[in-house]
Amino acid sequence: MPRVWRNWPSVPHWPFRGRGGSGGALAAALFVAVFPANIQMTVSWLRRARISPAAKVIAVVRLPLQIPLVTEAVKVWRSSPRR
């Protein structure tokens, strides 16, 4: 691995380093913002005849699985040190 890559900060974290946990807040906001679009996609898939039944089941089952994403992002935001 080139030396530059080893010294480069990890991409998901470096823009938010030292900003008081804004990464957790931004992640939670993103997950909440895209949730209506995920609901719309699921409704659209359920109405289409060409989508397989397995894909329809997966589309419905994944909706409640997004709730832990939001709650964990909020936990990260609340547990991070503030400035």
mmCIF file with all atom_site columns, C-alpha atoms in Angstrom:
data_model
loop_
_atom_site.group_PDB
_atom_site.id
_atom_site.type_symbol
_atom_site.label_atom_id
_atom_site.label_alt_id
_atom_site.label_comp_id
_atom_site.label_asym_id
_atom_site.label_entity_id
_atom_site.label_seq_id
_atom_site.pdbx_PDB_ins_code
_atom_site.Cartn_x
_atom_site.Cartn_y
_atom_site.Cartn_z
_atom_site.occupancy
_atom_site.B_iso_or_equiv
_atom_site.pdbx_formal_charge
_atom_site.auth_seq_id
_atom_site.auth_comp_id
_atom_site.auth_asym_id
_atom_site.auth_atom_id
_atom_site.pdbx_PDB_model_num
ATOM 1  C CA . MET A 1 1  ? 0.000   0.000   0.000   1.00 0.00 ? 1  MET A CA 1
ATOM 2  C CA . PRO A 1 2  ? 1.476   3.409   -0.907  1.00 0.00 ? 2  PRO A CA 1
ATOM 3  C CA . ARG A 1 3  ? 2.552   5.566   2.007   1.00 0.00 ? 3  ARG A CA 1
ATOM 4  C CA . VAL A 1 4  ? 0.144   8.350   1.032   1.00 0.00 ? 4  VAL A CA 1
ATOM 5  C CA . TRP A 1 5  ? -2.826  6.012   1.452   1.00 0.00 ? 5  TRP A CA 1
ATOM 6  C CA . ARG A 1 6  ? -1.676  4.919   4.901   1.00 0.00 ? 6  ARG A CA 1
ATOM 7  C CA . ASN A 1 7  ? -1.398  8.504   6.103   1.00 0.00 ? 7  ASN A CA 1
ATOM 8  C CA . TRP A 1 8  ? -4.638  9.690   4.507   1.00 0.00 ? 8  TRP A CA 1
ATOM 9  C CA . PRO A 1 9  ? -7.544  9.897   6.972   1.00 0.00 ? 9  PRO A CA 1
ATOM 10 C CA . SER A 1 10 ? -10.384 7.491   6.383   1.00 0.00 ? 10 SER A CA 1
ATOM 11 C CA . VAL A 1 11 ? -12.851 9.031   3.954   1.00 0.00 ? 11 VAL A CA 1
ATOM 12 C CA . PRO A 1 12 ? -16.126 8.475   5.869   1.00 0.00 ? 12 PRO A CA 1
ATOM 13 C CA . HIS A 1 13 ? -14.839 10.251  8.988   1.00 0.00 ? 13 HIS A CA 1
ATOM 14 C CA . TRP A 1 14 ? -12.434 13.000  8.039   1.00 0.00 ? 14 TRP A CA 1
ATOM 15 C CA . PRO A 1 15 ? -14.915 15.743  7.049   1.00 0.00 ? 15 PRO A CA 1
ATOM 16 C CA . PHE A 1 16 ? -16.585 15.558  10.465  1.00 0.00 ? 16 PHE A CA 1
ATOM 17 C CA . ARG A 1 17 ? -13.593 15.058  12.719  1.00 0.00 ? 17 ARG A CA 1
ATOM 18 C CA . GLY A 1 18 ? -13.616 17.543  15.575  1.00 0.00 ? 18 GLY A CA 1
ATOM 19 C CA . ARG A 1 19 ? -17.045 19.009  14.862  1.00 0.00 ? 19 ARG A CA 1
ATOM 20 C CA . GLY A 1 20 ? -18.862 17.756  17.921  1.00 0.00 ? 20 GLY A CA 1
ATOM 21 C CA . GLY A 1 21 ? -20.591 14.692  16.518  1.00 0.00 ? 21 GLY A CA 1
ATOM 22 C CA . SER A 1 22 ? -22.247 16.268  13.535  1.00 0.00 ? 22 SER A CA 1
ATOM 23 C CA . GLY A 1 23 ? -21.633 13.040  11.601  1.00 0.00 ? 23 GLY A CA 1
ATOM 24 C CA . GLY A 1 24 ? -24.211 11.168  13.675  1.00 0.00 ? 24 GLY A CA 1
ATOM 25 C CA . ALA A 1 25 ? -26.736 13.974  13.301  1.00 0.00 ? 25 ALA A CA 1
ATOM 26 C CA . LEU A 1 26 ? -26.168 14.184  9.560   1.00 0.00 ? 26 LEU A CA 1
ATOM 27 C CA . ALA A 1 27 ? -26.492 10.417  9.178   1.00 0.00 ? 27 ALA A CA 1
ATOM 28 C CA . ALA A 1 28 ? -29.773 10.400  11.122  1.00 0.00 ? 28 ALA A CA 1
ATOM 29 C CA . ALA A 1 29 ? -31.086 13.291  9.029   1.00 0.00 ? 29 ALA A CA 1
ATOM 30 C CA . LEU A 1 30 ? -30.122 11.483  5.826   1.00 0.00 ? 30 LEU A CA 1
ATOM 31 C CA . PHE A 1 31 ? -31.827 8.251   6.883   1.00 0.00 ? 31 PHE A CA 1
ATOM 32 C CA . VAL A 1 32 ? -35.004 10.131  7.835   1.00 0.00 ? 32 VAL A CA 1
ATOM 33 C CA . ALA A 1 33 ? -34.924 12.180  4.618   1.00 0.00 ? 33 ALA A CA 1
ATOM 34 C CA . VAL A 1 34 ? -34.728 9.147   2.307   1.00 0.00 ? 34 VAL A CA 1
ATOM 35 C CA . PHE A 1 35 ? -37.325 7.090   4.184   1.00 0.00 ? 35 PHE A CA 1
ATOM 36 C CA . PRO A 1 36 ? -40.329 8.539   2.256   1.00 0.00 ? 36 PRO A CA 1
ATOM 37 C CA . ALA A 1 37 ? -38.605 7.662   -1.016  1.00 0.00 ? 37 ALA A CA 1
ATOM 38 C CA . ASN A 1 38 ? -38.077 4.108   0.223   1.00 0.00 ? 38 ASN A CA 1
ATOM 39 C CA . ILE A 1 39 ? -41.780 3.878   1.061   1.00 0.00 ? 39 ILE A CA 1
ATOM 40 C CA . GLN A 1 40 ? -42.660 5.153   -2.414  1.00 0.00 ? 40 GLN A CA 1
ATOM 41 C CA . MET A 1 41 ? -40.346 2.604   -4.018  1.00 0.00 ? 41 MET A CA 1
ATOM 42 C CA . THR A 1 42 ? -41.968 -0.198  -2.023  1.00 0.00 ? 42 THR A CA 1
ATOM 43 C CA . VAL A 1 43 ? -45.461 0.909   -3.021  1.00 0.00 ? 43 VAL A CA 1
ATOM 44 C CA . SER A 1 44 ? -44.402 1.111   -6.666  1.00 0.00 ? 44 SER A CA 1
ATOM 45 C CA . TRP A 1 45 ? -42.859 -2.358  -6.539  1.00 0.00 ? 45 TRP A CA 1
ATOM 46 C CA . LEU A 1 46 ? -45.970 -3.829  -4.913  1.00 0.00 ? 46 LEU A CA 1
ATOM 47 C CA . ARG A 1 47 ? -48.125 -2.458  -7.735  1.00 0.00 ? 47 ARG A CA 1
ATOM 48 C CA . ARG A 1 48 ? -45.945 -3.835  -10.553 1.00 0.00 ? 48 ARG A CA 1
ATOM 49 C CA . ALA A 1 49 ? -46.673 -7.262  -11.939 1.00 0.00 ? 49 ALA A CA 1
ATOM 50 C CA . ARG A 1 50 ? -43.147 -7.744  -13.336 1.00 0.00 ? 50 ARG A CA 1
ATOM 51 C CA . ILE A 1 51 ? -41.449 -7.612  -9.924  1.00 0.00 ? 51 ILE A CA 1
ATOM 52 C CA . SER A 1 52 ? -40.947 -11.041 -8.375  1.00 0.00 ? 52 SER A CA 1
ATOM 53 C CA . PRO A 1 53 ? -42.770 -11.899 -5.147  1.00 0.00 ? 53 PRO A CA 1
ATOM 54 C CA . ALA A 1 54 ? -39.439 -12.372 -3.365  1.00 0.00 ? 54 ALA A CA 1
ATOM 55 C CA . ALA A 1 55 ? -38.340 -8.852  -4.307  1.00 0.00 ? 55 ALA A CA 1
ATOM 56 C CA . LYS A 1 56 ? -41.660 -7.492  -3.071  1.00 0.00 ? 56 LYS A CA 1
ATOM 57 C CA . VAL A 1 57 ? -41.224 -9.243  0.268   1.00 0.00 ? 57 VAL A CA 1
ATOM 58 C CA . ILE A 1 58 ? -37.684 -7.899  0.622   1.00 0.00 ? 58 ILE A CA 1
ATOM 59 C CA . ALA A 1 59 ? -38.865 -4.384  -0.215  1.00 0.00 ? 59 ALA A CA 1
ATOM 60 C CA . VAL A 1 60 ? -41.504 -4.538  2.529   1.00 0.00 ? 60 VAL A CA 1
ATOM 61 C CA . VAL A 1 61 ? -39.269 -6.199  5.129   1.00 0.00 ? 61 VAL A CA 1
ATOM 62 C CA . ARG A 1 62 ? -36.445 -3.706  4.725   1.00 0.00 ? 62 ARG A CA 1
ATOM 63 C CA . LEU A 1 63 ? -38.609 -0.714  5.691   1.00 0.00 ? 63 LEU A CA 1
ATOM 64 C CA . PRO A 1 64 ? -38.743 -1.425  9.447   1.00 0.00 ? 64 PRO A CA 1
ATOM 65 C CA . LEU A 1 65 ? -35.071 -2.413  9.378   1.00 0.00 ? 65 LEU A CA 1
ATOM 66 C CA . GLN A 1 66 ? -34.229 1.230   8.694   1.00 0.00 ? 66 GLN A CA 1
ATOM 67 C CA . ILE A 1 67 ? -35.436 2.275   12.146  1.00 0.00 ? 67 ILE A CA 1
ATOM 68 C CA . PRO A 1 68 ? -32.297 0.901   13.886  1.00 0.00 ? 68 PRO A CA 1
ATOM 69 C CA . LEU A 1 69 ? -30.176 2.895   11.427  1.00 0.00 ? 69 LEU A CA 1
ATOM 70 C CA . VAL A 1 70 ? -31.790 6.109   12.634  1.00 0.00 ? 70 VAL A CA 1
ATOM 71 C CA . THR A 1 71 ? -31.680 5.182   16.322  1.00 0.00 ? 71 THR A CA 1
ATOM 72 C CA . GLU A 1 72 ? -28.015 4.167   16.184  1.00 0.00 ? 72 GLU A CA 1
ATOM 73 C CA . ALA A 1 73 ? -27.080 7.376   14.354  1.00 0.00 ? 73 ALA A CA 1
ATOM 74 C CA . VAL A 1 74 ? -28.895 9.379   17.047  1.00 0.00 ? 74 VAL A CA 1
ATOM 75 C CA . LYS A 1 75 ? -27.031 7.415   19.744  1.00 0.00 ? 75 LYS A CA 1
ATOM 76 C CA . VAL A 1 76 ? -23.713 8.284   18.094  1.00 0.00 ? 76 VAL A CA 1
ATOM 77 C CA . TRP A 1 77 ? -24.714 11.926  17.914  1.00 0.00 ? 77 TRP A CA 1
ATOM 78 C CA . ARG A 1 78 ? -25.815 12.038  21.574  1.00 0.00 ? 78 ARG A CA 1
ATOM 79 C CA . SER A 1 79 ? -22.748 10.203  22.875  1.00 0.00 ? 79 SER A CA 1
ATOM 80 C CA . SER A 1 80 ? -20.220 12.314  20.989  1.00 0.00 ? 80 SER A CA 1
ATOM 81 C CA . PRO A 1 81 ? -18.402 15.118  22.819  1.00 0.00 ? 81 PRO A CA 1
ATOM 82 C CA . ARG A 1 82 ? -19.723 18.615  22.221  1.00 0.00 ? 82 ARG A CA 1
ATOM 83 C CA . ARG A 1 83 ? -17.618 21.701  21.731  1.00 0.00 ? 83 ARG A CA 1
#
